[in-house]
C-alpha positions in Angstrom: 128.6 110.6 71.9 126.1 111.6 69.3 123.3 113.5 70.9 119.6 112.8 70.2 117.9 115.4 68.1 115.3 117.4 70.1 111.6 116.7 69.3 111.2 120.2 67.9 114.0 119.6 65.5 112.2 116.5 64.4 108.9 118.1 63.6 109.6 118.7 59.9 111.1 115.3 59.5 108.2 113.6 61.3 105.7 115.7 59.3 107.2 114.5 56.1 107.2 111.0 57.3 103.6 111.2 58.2 102.7 112.4 54.7 104.8 109.7 53.1 103.2 107.1 55.4 99.7 108.3 54.4 99.0 109.6 57.8 97.1 112.6 56.6 95.8 115.6 58.5 92.1 115.9 59.5 91.5 118.1 56.5 92.6 115.3 54.3 90.3 112.8 55.8 87.8 111.0 53.6 84.3 109.7 54.0 83.6 106.4 52.4 81.1 105.9 49.5 78.3 105.0 51.9 78.7 108.3 53.8 80.0 106.6 57.0 82.3 108.3 59.4 85.4 110.0 58.1 88.6 108.1 58.0 92.3 108.8 57.6 94.8 106.4 56.1 97.7 105.1 58.2 100.6 103.1 56.7 102.9 100.9 58.7 105.4 98.0 58.2 103.9 94.6 59.3 106.2 91.7 60.0 104.8 88.7 58.1 107.5 86.2 59.1 106.9 83.5 61.7 108.3 83.5 65.2 111.6 81.7 64.4 112.1 83.3 60.9 114.0 86.3 59.7 111.7 89.4 59.8 109.9 90.1 56.5 108.1 93.4 56.4 105.1 94.2 54.3 103.6 97.7 53.9 100.0 97.9 55.1 97.6 100.8 54.8 94.5 101.0 57.0 91.7 103.5 56.8 91.3 104.6 60.4 88.0 106.0 61.5 88.1 109.5 63.0 86.7 110.0 66.6 86.0 106.3 67.1 83.9 105.7 70.2 84.7 102.0 70.8 88.5 101.4 70.8 90.3 98.3 72.0 94.0 98.8 72.7 96.6 96.1 73.3 99.7 98.4 73.2 100.2 100.0 76.6 102.1 103.0 75.2 99.1 103.7 72.8 96.7 103.3 75.7 98.7 105.8 77.6 98.7 108.4 74.8 95.0 107.7 73.9 93.9 108.4 77.4 96.3 111.4 77.9 94.7 113.0 74.9 91.2 112.6 76.2 90.2 109.3 74.8 88.5 106.4 76.7 89.5 102.8 76.2 86.7 100.2 75.9 88.9 97.2 75.9 92.5 96.1 76.8 94.5 93.3 78.4 93.3 94.5 81.8 95.9 92.5 83.8 98.6 94.4 82.0 97.3 97.9 82.5 99.5 99.7 85.2 97.8 101.4 88.0 98.6 104.9 86.7 96.7 104.2 83.5 93.6 102.6 85.0 91.7 105.9 84.8 91.8 105.8 81.0 89.6 102.6 81.0 85.9 102.7 80.6 84.0 101.5 83.7 82.7 98.6 81.7 86.0 97.9 79.7 86.3 94.4 78.5 89.3 92.2 79.2 90.7 91.7 75.6 93.2 89.0 76.6 96.9 89.4 77.2 99.7 91.3 75.5 100.5 88.1 73.6 97.2 86.4 73.1 93.9 88.1 72.3 90.5 86.9 73.5 89.1 87.0 70.0 85.6 86.1 70.9 85.4 88.8 73.6 86.9 91.4 71.2 84.6 90.5 68.4 81.6 90.7 70.7 82.6 94.2 71.7 82.3 95.3 68.0 85.2 97.9 68.2 85.5 100.7 65.7 89.3 100.5 66.0 91.9 98.2 67.4 95.5 99.2 68.2 98.5 96.9 68.7 102.2 97.4 69.0 105.4 96.0 70.4 104.6 92.8 72.3 101.1 92.6 70.8 102.1 93.3 67.2 101.8 89.6 66.4 98.1 89.8 67.0 97.6 92.1 64.1 96.5 89.5 61.5 93.7 87.9 63.6 92.5 91.2 65.0 92.4 92.9 61.6 89.6 90.5 60.6 87.4 91.9 63.4 87.9 95.7 62.9 90.3 98.2 61.4 93.6 97.5 63.2 96.9 99.5 63.3 100.3 98.5 64.5 102.0 101.4 66.3 105.3 99.5 67.0 108.5 101.4 66.9 109.3 102.9 63.5 112.7 104.3 64.3 114.2 106.1 67.3 112.3 106.6 70.6 111.6 110.3 69.8 110.6 109.6 66.1 108.1 106.9 67.2 106.8 109.0 70.1 106.1 112.0 67.8 104.6 109.9 65.1 102.2 108.1 67.4 101.2 111.1 69.5 100.6 113.1 66.3 98.6 110.3 64.7 96.4 109.5 67.7 95.8 113.2 68.2 94.5 113.4 64.7 92.2 110.4 65.2 90.8 111.9 68.4 90.5 115.4 67.0 93.0 116.5 69.6 95.7 117.9 67.4 96.4 120.9 69.6 96.6 118.7 72.8 99.0 116.4 71.0 101.3 119.3 69.9 101.3 120.7 73.5 102.1 117.3 74.9 105.1 116.9 72.6 106.4 120.4 73.4 106.2 119.6 77.1 108.0 116.3 76.7 110.6 117.9 74.5 111.4 120.5 77.2 111.5 117.8 79.8 113.9 115.6 77.9 116.1 118.7 77.2 116.1 119.5 80.9 117.0 115.9 81.8 119.9 115.9 79.4 121.3 119.0 81.1 121.3 117.0 84.3 123.0 114.0 82.8 125.7 116.1 81.1 127.3 116.7 84.4 127.1 113.3 86.2 130.1 111.4 84.6 129.6 107.9 83.3 126.6 105.6 83.7 125.6 102.0 83.1 122.0 100.9 82.5 121.2 97.4 83.9 118.3 95.2 84.1 117.7 92.8 87.0 115.8 89.6 86.0 115.6 86.8 88.6 118.9 87.0 90.4 120.8 88.0 87.2 122.0 91.4 86.0 122.3 92.3 82.4 124.1 95.4 81.1 122.1 97.4 78.5 123.7 99.1 75.6 123.0 102.1 73.4 120.9 101.2 70.4 123.4 102.5 67.9 120.7 102.9 65.2 119.2 99.4 65.8 115.8 100.3 67.2 114.3 96.9 67.3 112.7 95.6 70.4 115.1 95.3 73.3 117.7 97.6 71.7 115.2 100.5 71.6 114.1 100.0 75.2 117.6 99.3 76.6 119.2 102.2 75.0 116.8 104.9 76.2 119.0 106.0 79.1 121.9 106.7 76.7 120.1 107.6 73.4 117.3 109.8 74.8 118.7 111.1 78.1 122.3 111.5 77.1 124.0 109.4 79.8 127.6 108.6 78.8 128.2 104.8 78.7 131.0 103.8 81.1 132.6 101.7 78.3 132.5 102.4 74.6 131.3 98.9 73.5 129.0 97.4 76.1 127.9 94.6 73.8 131.4 93.5 73.0 132.3 93.6 76.7 129.3 91.5 77.7 128.6 89.4 74.6 124.9 90.3 75.2 124.8 88.0 78.3 124.1 88.6 82.0 127.1 90.2 83.8 128.7 89.5 87.1 128.7 91.8 90.1 132.5 91.9 89.5 131.8 93.5 86.1 129.9 96.3 87.8 133.0 96.9 90.0 135.5 96.6 87.2 133.7 99.1 85.0 132.7 101.2 88.0 130.3 103.7 86.5 129.5 106.9 88.4 125.8 106.0 88.2 123.9 102.8 87.9 120.4 103.0 86.3 118.4 99.9 87.3 115.3 98.5 85.7 113.7 95.9 87.9 112.2 93.4 85.5 111.1 91.2 88.5 108.9 94.1 89.7 107.6 94.9 86.2 106.5 91.3 85.4 105.5 90.3 89.0 107.7 87.2 88.7 106.7 85.0 91.6 109.4 84.4 94.2 111.9 86.8 92.6 113.7 89.3 94.8 113.5 93.0 94.3 116.5 94.6 92.4 117.5 96.4 95.6 118.0 93.1 97.3 119.8 91.5 94.4 122.3 94.4 94.3 122.8 94.6 98.0 126.0 92.6 98.3 129.6 93.1 99.3 130.9 93.5 95.7 128.4 96.1 94.7 129.0 97.9 98.0 132.5 98.6 96.7 131.3 100.5 93.6 131.4 104.2 93.2 127.6 104.3 92.5 126.8 102.5 95.8 129.2 104.4 97.9 128.0 107.8 96.5 124.3 106.8 96.7 124.1 107.0 92.9 122.0 104.0 92.0 118.9 105.1 90.3 116.0 102.7 90.4 113.8 103.5 87.4 110.0 103.0 87.4 109.8 99.4 86.2 106.4 99.6 84.5 107.4 102.8 82.6 110.8 101.6 81.5 110.0 97.9 80.8 106.3 97.5 80.0 104.9 100.7 78.6 107.7 103.1 77.5 106.6 105.5 74.7 103.3 107.0 75.9 102.7 110.6 77.0 102.3 110.0 80.8 105.0 107.3 80.8 107.6 109.5 79.1 107.0 112.1 81.7 107.6 109.5 84.4 110.9 108.6 82.7 111.9 112.2 82.6 111.1 112.6 86.3 113.2 109.5 87.0 116.2 111.1 85.4 115.5 114.5 86.9 115.5 112.9 90.4 119.3 112.8 90.1 119.6 116.5 90.5 116.8 116.8 93.0 
């Protein structure tokens, strides 16, 4: 299995990417002609295609104000990082902010809508200096950009590449470059420690429980779009050896049977409970779904090697500073 490069090894690559993307350092920030607050340019790829069309990306550059005081964030990973670096969030989809990130919201934070639909009137009335979208909320970019400078911090490559780009960029915007660098160093060390643990556990299978169905997740294999990025983190970032070489071919990308879990029989099962993450009404917890006679026969069950991952961190947020530490801790729990 090809090992993920450590974050430290990515620093020069990421730095180059930031320069090429126009994400300049604070020293390169510019004040506009009217003498307003300094800004720094940020360039990203925006998908201009419709929902049922093939993706069509257009390069967009936005002049982002430095040290903005009024920020509305729709992307939970960005909200995580913004708060972890000392920023306060004035608006967000409040119903989607997990408990462990609530402390990063201003006391009078507005409810900006949902991850998929913005309350444009509420956002406009708040007069934000900056709006941040990403992932599920990326489709909101066009409408929100008419209200205030808006950036899309969706995945731009591997988990580590995107994490480093976004933490570095948001650190620059906040004037917290040193804090951002320290956070990345800490997460790098944590990921390396977690990979040392997984190197000795044998094989693993990452699964998602949705409703009463179980889906086997696969390594991203260089395709970092959406579900592939999230589903592959156990393997790509934390070094777990997949129990079979081609999970996608074996499953055809469909939910799998409990018999599949027994036939492949990984040493460890890593479980993301989508039911818990989304609060699906009437859905049973993953522990209940997997508590059956067939799963009881697996090596993972018999050796108490089923790892239930934090559902908010692994399914909803994934990619922020605090959340990445939660993910590291989930993997480290194996060796506890």
